C-alpha cells in the first residue's frame, strides 16, 4: 500500500517542486528586470581627467549610448586641470556618498588616486578603469588603449620613410599619469632599437594647449637642432601644433601627435602635424559603462583588461572611408 | 484472497494520483498548444510591427527624397537660366533656409569648382582631395553618394551625403551640380523609430554602404557590426537570420533601402517564455491545488472505507466477540456502516442460534444414548440373579436386584441430564456392586469423597463408563484389583476420579481413547463423557487421563462447581 503510493506521491511532489523552482526563477528575473526599469536606475559615476577635450566628449558620447542601452543613470565629472588629482579624489568620495554602484574612472595620478579608489571599493562601489590606470589591485576591470603599444606606434610612424638623423623632442604631460608614461616608455624602447634617432630633450608640461605650446617653443629655442617632436595626448598635440605653426617649422620638423580633434586634423591637413595616433574614446566610454552594467547585474566578466583599438592616421590616408570614421565623430 | 494486498494502492492515493496526473497532463497539453499558437501570433505580430516601422520610415524618407529632388530640380532650372545674379541670390537664400542643405556646388566639365554656396563658409587654401566631388558620367539622372566627411572648409568636418546631377548648359558643356546634405533630418526620421525595446531601422544604399544608422558611432568605433554584405542581398520583405528579424524595403525614388532590425529573442522568445513561465506557474498551482483537494476528498471517502475494511477484517477474526462501533463519514459511508452494523448483529445472533441448536441436538442425542440399556449387560445380570436364586442365595439375589433397580432409576432420573454428585455416586456404587457379584469379588472398590462436594451437580452417567472402562480394560482379571473413586475440590473446580491399579496404558492409547467412539458394553464410551462435559461446561473442562504401564490408570473428570439452583437447563 505504502510503497507504490509513496513513490507516486514523491514523483508528483518533485514535479511540482520543479515547476515551482521555474516559477520562482521567473519571478526572480521579473523582479530583477522591474528593478532595472523603474525610476530607481542604478547610478554610475563617470569620473575622467577632464571634460573639455574632444577626446573626453567622445568618451562621454559612448558612455551615454551604453547608459541608454543598459538603463543606467550616469553622471560625468572631471577636474578643470588634468593634474588635479585632489578634486578627482573628492569626486570619487562624493560619488560613493551619492550611492554610485560603479565608478568608471580615468586616473590623473597613478599613485595619488589609489587611496581614494581603494576606499571607494571598500565601501562596496566597484571601479572600472578607462583610459588611464590607477595603482589599485581591487579594480574590477581596465579598459584602455594598449598604451605601450601606442607608444611603439608613435615610434613606427616617426621612423617610417625617414633615413636622416632624427633629433627628437618629447612633449609629455603629467609625469604621474600612468598612460602618458607608458606611451613614452613604449616610444623610447622602440626608438632605442633604431640607430638614426637621438632623443635630445624631454619635457613634461601641464596638459593644456598654452602650457604645451610654451613648453615646446622653449624646448625648440633651446635645442634648435630638433627635427622631430612626439607628444602623447590631445592638448599637448595642439600645443605642439600651434608652436610649430608659430615658429613656421612645419616643413622642418616631423610631428607625431596623439588623438583627433578638429584642429589637430586640420593641422594634419596643413602640415604642422605629420601623423596622428588616434585612440577609440567612444569605445572606451561605451565599454566602460557596459562593463559597469555587467558588474551591477552580477554578470561574469571574462577579461579584466580590454584593449581598445588605436589607428595611425597620416596625411595620405586620412580621408579613406574607414579613417573618416575613426577621425570624425558622427554629429 | 489476501495475496498481493500489500502491493496495492490505497483508494485515497490512487484517487489523488489519478486526479493530479490527469489535471497535469491535460493542462500541459492545453498549454503546449496554446503556447504554440501564441508563439505564432507573436511572431506574426513582430513581423507586422517591423513592417509598419519600416513602412513609416520609408514614407517619410520618400517624401524627404522627393523634397530633395524638388530642390535639385529647382537648382537645375536656376542653373539652366544662366542668370548669375538670380542664381547667387536664390542659392544663398536656399542654403540659409534649409538647415540640412549644407552646400550647393557647381563643377565644370573637368571637375573644377565653378561656384559654391555654403552658408558663408570659405574654402580652405589647400585641399588635398574634395570628398564631395565624384566624377559622374555625362548623362542626366540623380546620384546619391555614400556618406562621407565634408572637407572643403577649415576646421569643419561634417558628415554628409552628396546628391549630384549632370546638366547640359546652353553652351553645350556638362556641368555637375552637387548638394551636400547633412544627416540631421534623416536622423530624426530614423532615430525615432524603434521596434521592440532594442530594435531599430537603418538606411543602406544599393552598394551595401550604411547611409545612416542610429548607432552609427557604435559602428564607427567598431563596437557593433551590421552584416551589410548579407543584408545587401536580401530582397524586400522579412528575413530571419541568427535570431534577428530583418525587414527590408527599397525606396521608390532612389537607391536606398530601409532595413528594420528587431530581435527574435526580445520580441518573440522573451514574450513566449514569459508567457510559458506564467502558465507553468499556474499549472503548478492548479496541480498543487488539485492534489491537495484530491487528497482531502479521497480522505473523506477512503478513510471511513478503510476503517470499515479494518472492522470487517476484525470481525472475520474475532467473530462473536467482536463489537461494532458505527463509523462517521458521508451519507454513503454511514449507510454502509449501519448496514454492516446490522449485519454483524444479525450474524452474531445466527451464530448463537446455531450453537444453541447444536447443543440441543447433541444433548438430545446423548439422552437417547443414555436411555439405551445394553441388553447384554442386562441379560448377564439377570442371568447372575437367576443363578443366585437357584443356589438359594436369596439375600445376595435381593441385593443384586435392588442394585439393578437403583441403577436404572438413577439412569432415567426423570430425563434430567444433570444430577447431584451424591446420586451419581449411588449409581456408580450400584454398578460396582453388580459387577463385583458378577466377577465373583475379583476386585475391591472404595470411595473417597469430600462431603462438601456431594451437593454439586454433574453429568448423569459420567462415572459409570469410567468404571466400566477400568473393569474391562484396566484390571488384570487374573489378579485381585482395586478400584478407587475420588471426589474432591481442586482450584475451585470439582474433580471426580476413577483410579485402578491395573495394566495401565501408553500415552498414545490415552489420547486415542478420548478421540474414538468405542462401543462399550454400556453403550457409553469415554469420549462420550468427555464430549458431554465439554458441551455443558465449556472447552476448559473434560477428562484427563493419567496412566503408567503396570501401575494403573487414573481418569479424572474436571468440571465447575454448579449448584442445582443456579443451573439453568
PDB file of N, CA and C in Angstrom, chain B residues 235-266:
ATOM      1  N   UNK B 235      16.120  40.533 -50.582  1.00  0.00           N
ATOM      2  CA  UNK B 235      15.088  41.216 -51.344  1.00  0.00           C
ATOM      3  C   UNK B 235      14.116  41.863 -50.346  1.00  0.00           C
ATOM      4  N   UNK B 236      13.207  42.662 -50.878  1.00  0.00           N
ATOM      5  CA  UNK B 236      12.237  43.292 -49.994  1.00  0.00           C
ATOM      6  C   UNK B 236      11.410  42.233 -49.282  1.00  0.00           C
ATOM      7  N   UNK B 237      11.155  42.475 -48.038  1.00  0.00           N
ATOM      8  CA  UNK B 237      10.365  41.513 -47.272  1.00  0.00           C
ATOM      9  C   UNK B 237      11.057  41.221 -45.949  1.00  0.00           C
ATOM     10  N   UNK B 238      10.608  40.152 -45.302  1.00  0.00           N
ATOM     11  CA  UNK B 238      11.145  39.853 -43.974  1.00  0.00           C
ATOM     12  C   UNK B 238      12.075  38.646 -44.032  1.00  0.00           C
ATOM     13  N   UNK B 239      13.188  38.752 -43.399  1.00  0.00           N
ATOM     14  CA  UNK B 239      14.159  37.664 -43.342  1.00  0.00           C
ATOM     15  C   UNK B 239      14.558  37.467 -41.889  1.00  0.00           C
ATOM     16  N   UNK B 240      14.673  36.202 -41.513  1.00  0.00           N
ATOM     17  CA  UNK B 240      15.109  35.935 -40.143  1.00  0.00           C
ATOM     18  C   UNK B 240      16.439  35.197 -40.204  1.00  0.00           C
ATOM     19  N   UNK B 241      17.448  35.747 -39.573  1.00  0.00           N
ATOM     20  CA  UNK B 241      18.753  35.092 -39.575  1.00  0.00           C
ATOM     21  C   UNK B 241      19.423  35.315 -38.233  1.00  0.00           C
ATOM     22  N   UNK B 242      19.939  34.239 -37.652  1.00  0.00           N
ATOM     23  CA  UNK B 242      20.680  34.316 -36.390  1.00  0.00           C
ATOM     24  C   UNK B 242      19.905  35.035 -35.292  1.00  0.00           C
ATOM     25  N   UNK B 243      18.634  34.768 -35.219  1.00  0.00           N
ATOM     26  CA  UNK B 243      17.855  35.359 -34.130  1.00  0.00           C
ATOM     27  C   UNK B 243      17.516  36.822 -34.339  1.00  0.00           C
ATOM     28  N   UNK B 244      17.749  37.302 -35.566  1.00  0.00           N
ATOM     29  CA  UNK B 244      17.416  38.703 -35.845  1.00  0.00           C
ATOM     30  C   UNK B 244      16.406  38.729 -36.992  1.00  0.00           C
ATOM     31  N   UNK B 245      15.398  39.590 -36.837  1.00  0.00           N
ATOM     32  CA  UNK B 245      14.407  39.725 -37.907  1.00  0.00           C
ATOM     33  C   UNK B 245      14.791  40.963 -38.725  1.00  0.00           C
ATOM     34  N   UNK B 246      15.085  40.770 -40.005  1.00  0.00           N
ATOM     35  CA  UNK B 246      15.404  41.891 -40.877  1.00  0.00           C
ATOM     36  C   UNK B 246      14.214  42.144 -41.789  1.00  0.00           C
ATOM     37  N   UNK B 247      13.746  43.364 -41.811  1.00  0.00           N
ATOM     38  CA  UNK B 247      12.682  43.715 -42.747  1.00  0.00           C
ATOM     39  C   UNK B 247      13.260  44.738 -43.726  1.00  0.00           C
ATOM     40  N   UNK B 248      13.219  44.385 -44.991  1.00  0.00           N
ATOM     41  CA  UNK B 248      13.887  45.202 -46.000  1.00  0.00           C
ATOM     42  C   UNK B 248      12.839  45.861 -46.884  1.00  0.00           C
ATOM     43  N   UNK B 249      13.044  47.137 -47.168  1.00  0.00           N
ATOM     44  CA  UNK B 249      12.139  47.835 -48.077  1.00  0.00           C
ATOM     45  C   UNK B 249      12.972  48.815 -48.905  1.00  0.00           C
ATOM     46  N   UNK B 250      12.836  48.752 -50.215  1.00  0.00           N
ATOM     47  CA  UNK B 250      13.606  49.650 -51.078  1.00  0.00           C
ATOM     48  C   UNK B 250      12.757  50.873 -51.397  1.00  0.00           C
ATOM     49  N   UNK B 251      13.392  52.045 -51.320  1.00  0.00           N
ATOM     50  CA  UNK B 251      12.655  53.270 -51.623  1.00  0.00           C
ATOM     51  C   UNK B 251      12.382  53.350 -53.121  1.00  0.00           C
ATOM     52  N   UNK B 252      11.278  54.001 -53.464  1.00  0.00           N
ATOM     53  CA  UNK B 252      10.861  54.063 -54.872  1.00  0.00           C
ATOM     54  C   UNK B 252      11.782  54.954 -55.688  1.00  0.00           C
ATOM     55  N   UNK B 253      12.111  56.105 -55.111  1.00  0.00           N
ATOM     56  CA  UNK B 253      12.736  57.098 -55.968  1.00  0.00           C
ATOM     57  C   UNK B 253      14.237  57.248 -55.777  1.00  0.00           C
ATOM     58  N   UNK B 254      14.861  56.339 -55.060  1.00  0.00           N
ATOM     59  CA  UNK B 254      16.325  56.363 -55.015  1.00  0.00           C
ATOM     60  C   UNK B 254      16.856  54.981 -54.676  1.00  0.00           C
ATOM     61  N   UNK B 255      18.163  54.898 -54.565  1.00  0.00           N
ATOM     62  CA  UNK B 255      18.770  53.577 -54.396  1.00  0.00           C
ATOM     63  C   UNK B 255      18.942  53.195 -52.936  1.00  0.00           C
ATOM     64  N   UNK B 256      18.145  53.797 -52.068  1.00  0.00           N
ATOM     65  CA  UNK B 256      18.262  53.475 -50.651  1.00  0.00           C
ATOM     66  C   UNK B 256      17.310  52.357 -50.251  1.00  0.00           C
ATOM     67  N   UNK B 257      17.814  51.599 -49.276  1.00  0.00           N
ATOM     68  CA  UNK B 257      16.969  50.559 -48.702  1.00  0.00           C
ATOM     69  C   UNK B 257      16.805  50.871 -47.224  1.00  0.00           C
ATOM     70  N   UNK B 258      15.630  50.558 -46.724  1.00  0.00           N
ATOM     71  CA  UNK B 258      15.455  50.705 -45.274  1.00  0.00           C
ATOM     72  C   UNK B 258      15.419  49.318 -44.674  1.00  0.00           C
ATOM     73  N   UNK B 259      16.226  49.132 -43.661  1.00  0.00           N
ATOM     74  CA  UNK B 259      16.286  47.830 -43.010  1.00  0.00           C
ATOM     75  C   UNK B 259      15.755  47.984 -41.592  1.00  0.00           C
ATOM     76  N   UNK B 260      14.751  47.215 -41.273  1.00  0.00           N
ATOM     77  CA  UNK B 260      14.258  47.185 -39.894  1.00  0.00           C
ATOM     78  C   UNK B 260      14.902  46.005 -39.188  1.00  0.00           C
ATOM     79  N   UNK B 261      15.463  46.262 -38.044  1.00  0.00           N
ATOM     80  CA  UNK B 261      16.129  45.187 -37.305  1.00  0.00           C
ATOM     81  C   UNK B 261      15.416  45.002 -35.973  1.00  0.00           C
ATOM     82  N   UNK B 262      14.979  43.777 -35.714  1.00  0.00           N
ATOM     83  CA  UNK B 262      14.453  43.509 -34.377  1.00  0.00           C
ATOM     84  C   UNK B 262      14.918  42.128 -33.969  1.00  0.00           C
ATOM     85  N   UNK B 263      14.873  41.889 -32.699  1.00  0.00           N
ATOM     86  CA  UNK B 263      15.471  40.656 -32.181  1.00  0.00           C
ATOM     87  C   UNK B 263      14.405  39.653 -31.802  1.00  0.00           C
ATOM     88  N   UNK B 264      14.551  38.457 -32.370  1.00  0.00           N
ATOM     89  CA  UNK B 264      13.600  37.372 -32.082  1.00  0.00           C
ATOM     90  C   UNK B 264      13.527  37.153 -30.576  1.00  0.00           C
ATOM     91  N   UNK B 265      14.700  37.169 -29.944  1.00  0.00           N
ATOM     92  CA  UNK B 265      14.799  36.974 -28.507  1.00  0.00           C
ATOM     93  C   UNK B 265      13.870  37.902 -27.755  1.00  0.00           C
ATOM     94  N   UNK B 266      13.922  39.139 -28.210  1.00  0.00           N
ATOM     95  CA  UNK B 266      13.252  40.192 -27.475  1.00  0.00           C
ATOM     96  C   UNK B 266      11.768  40.268 -27.813  1.00  0.00           C
TER      97      UNK B 266
END
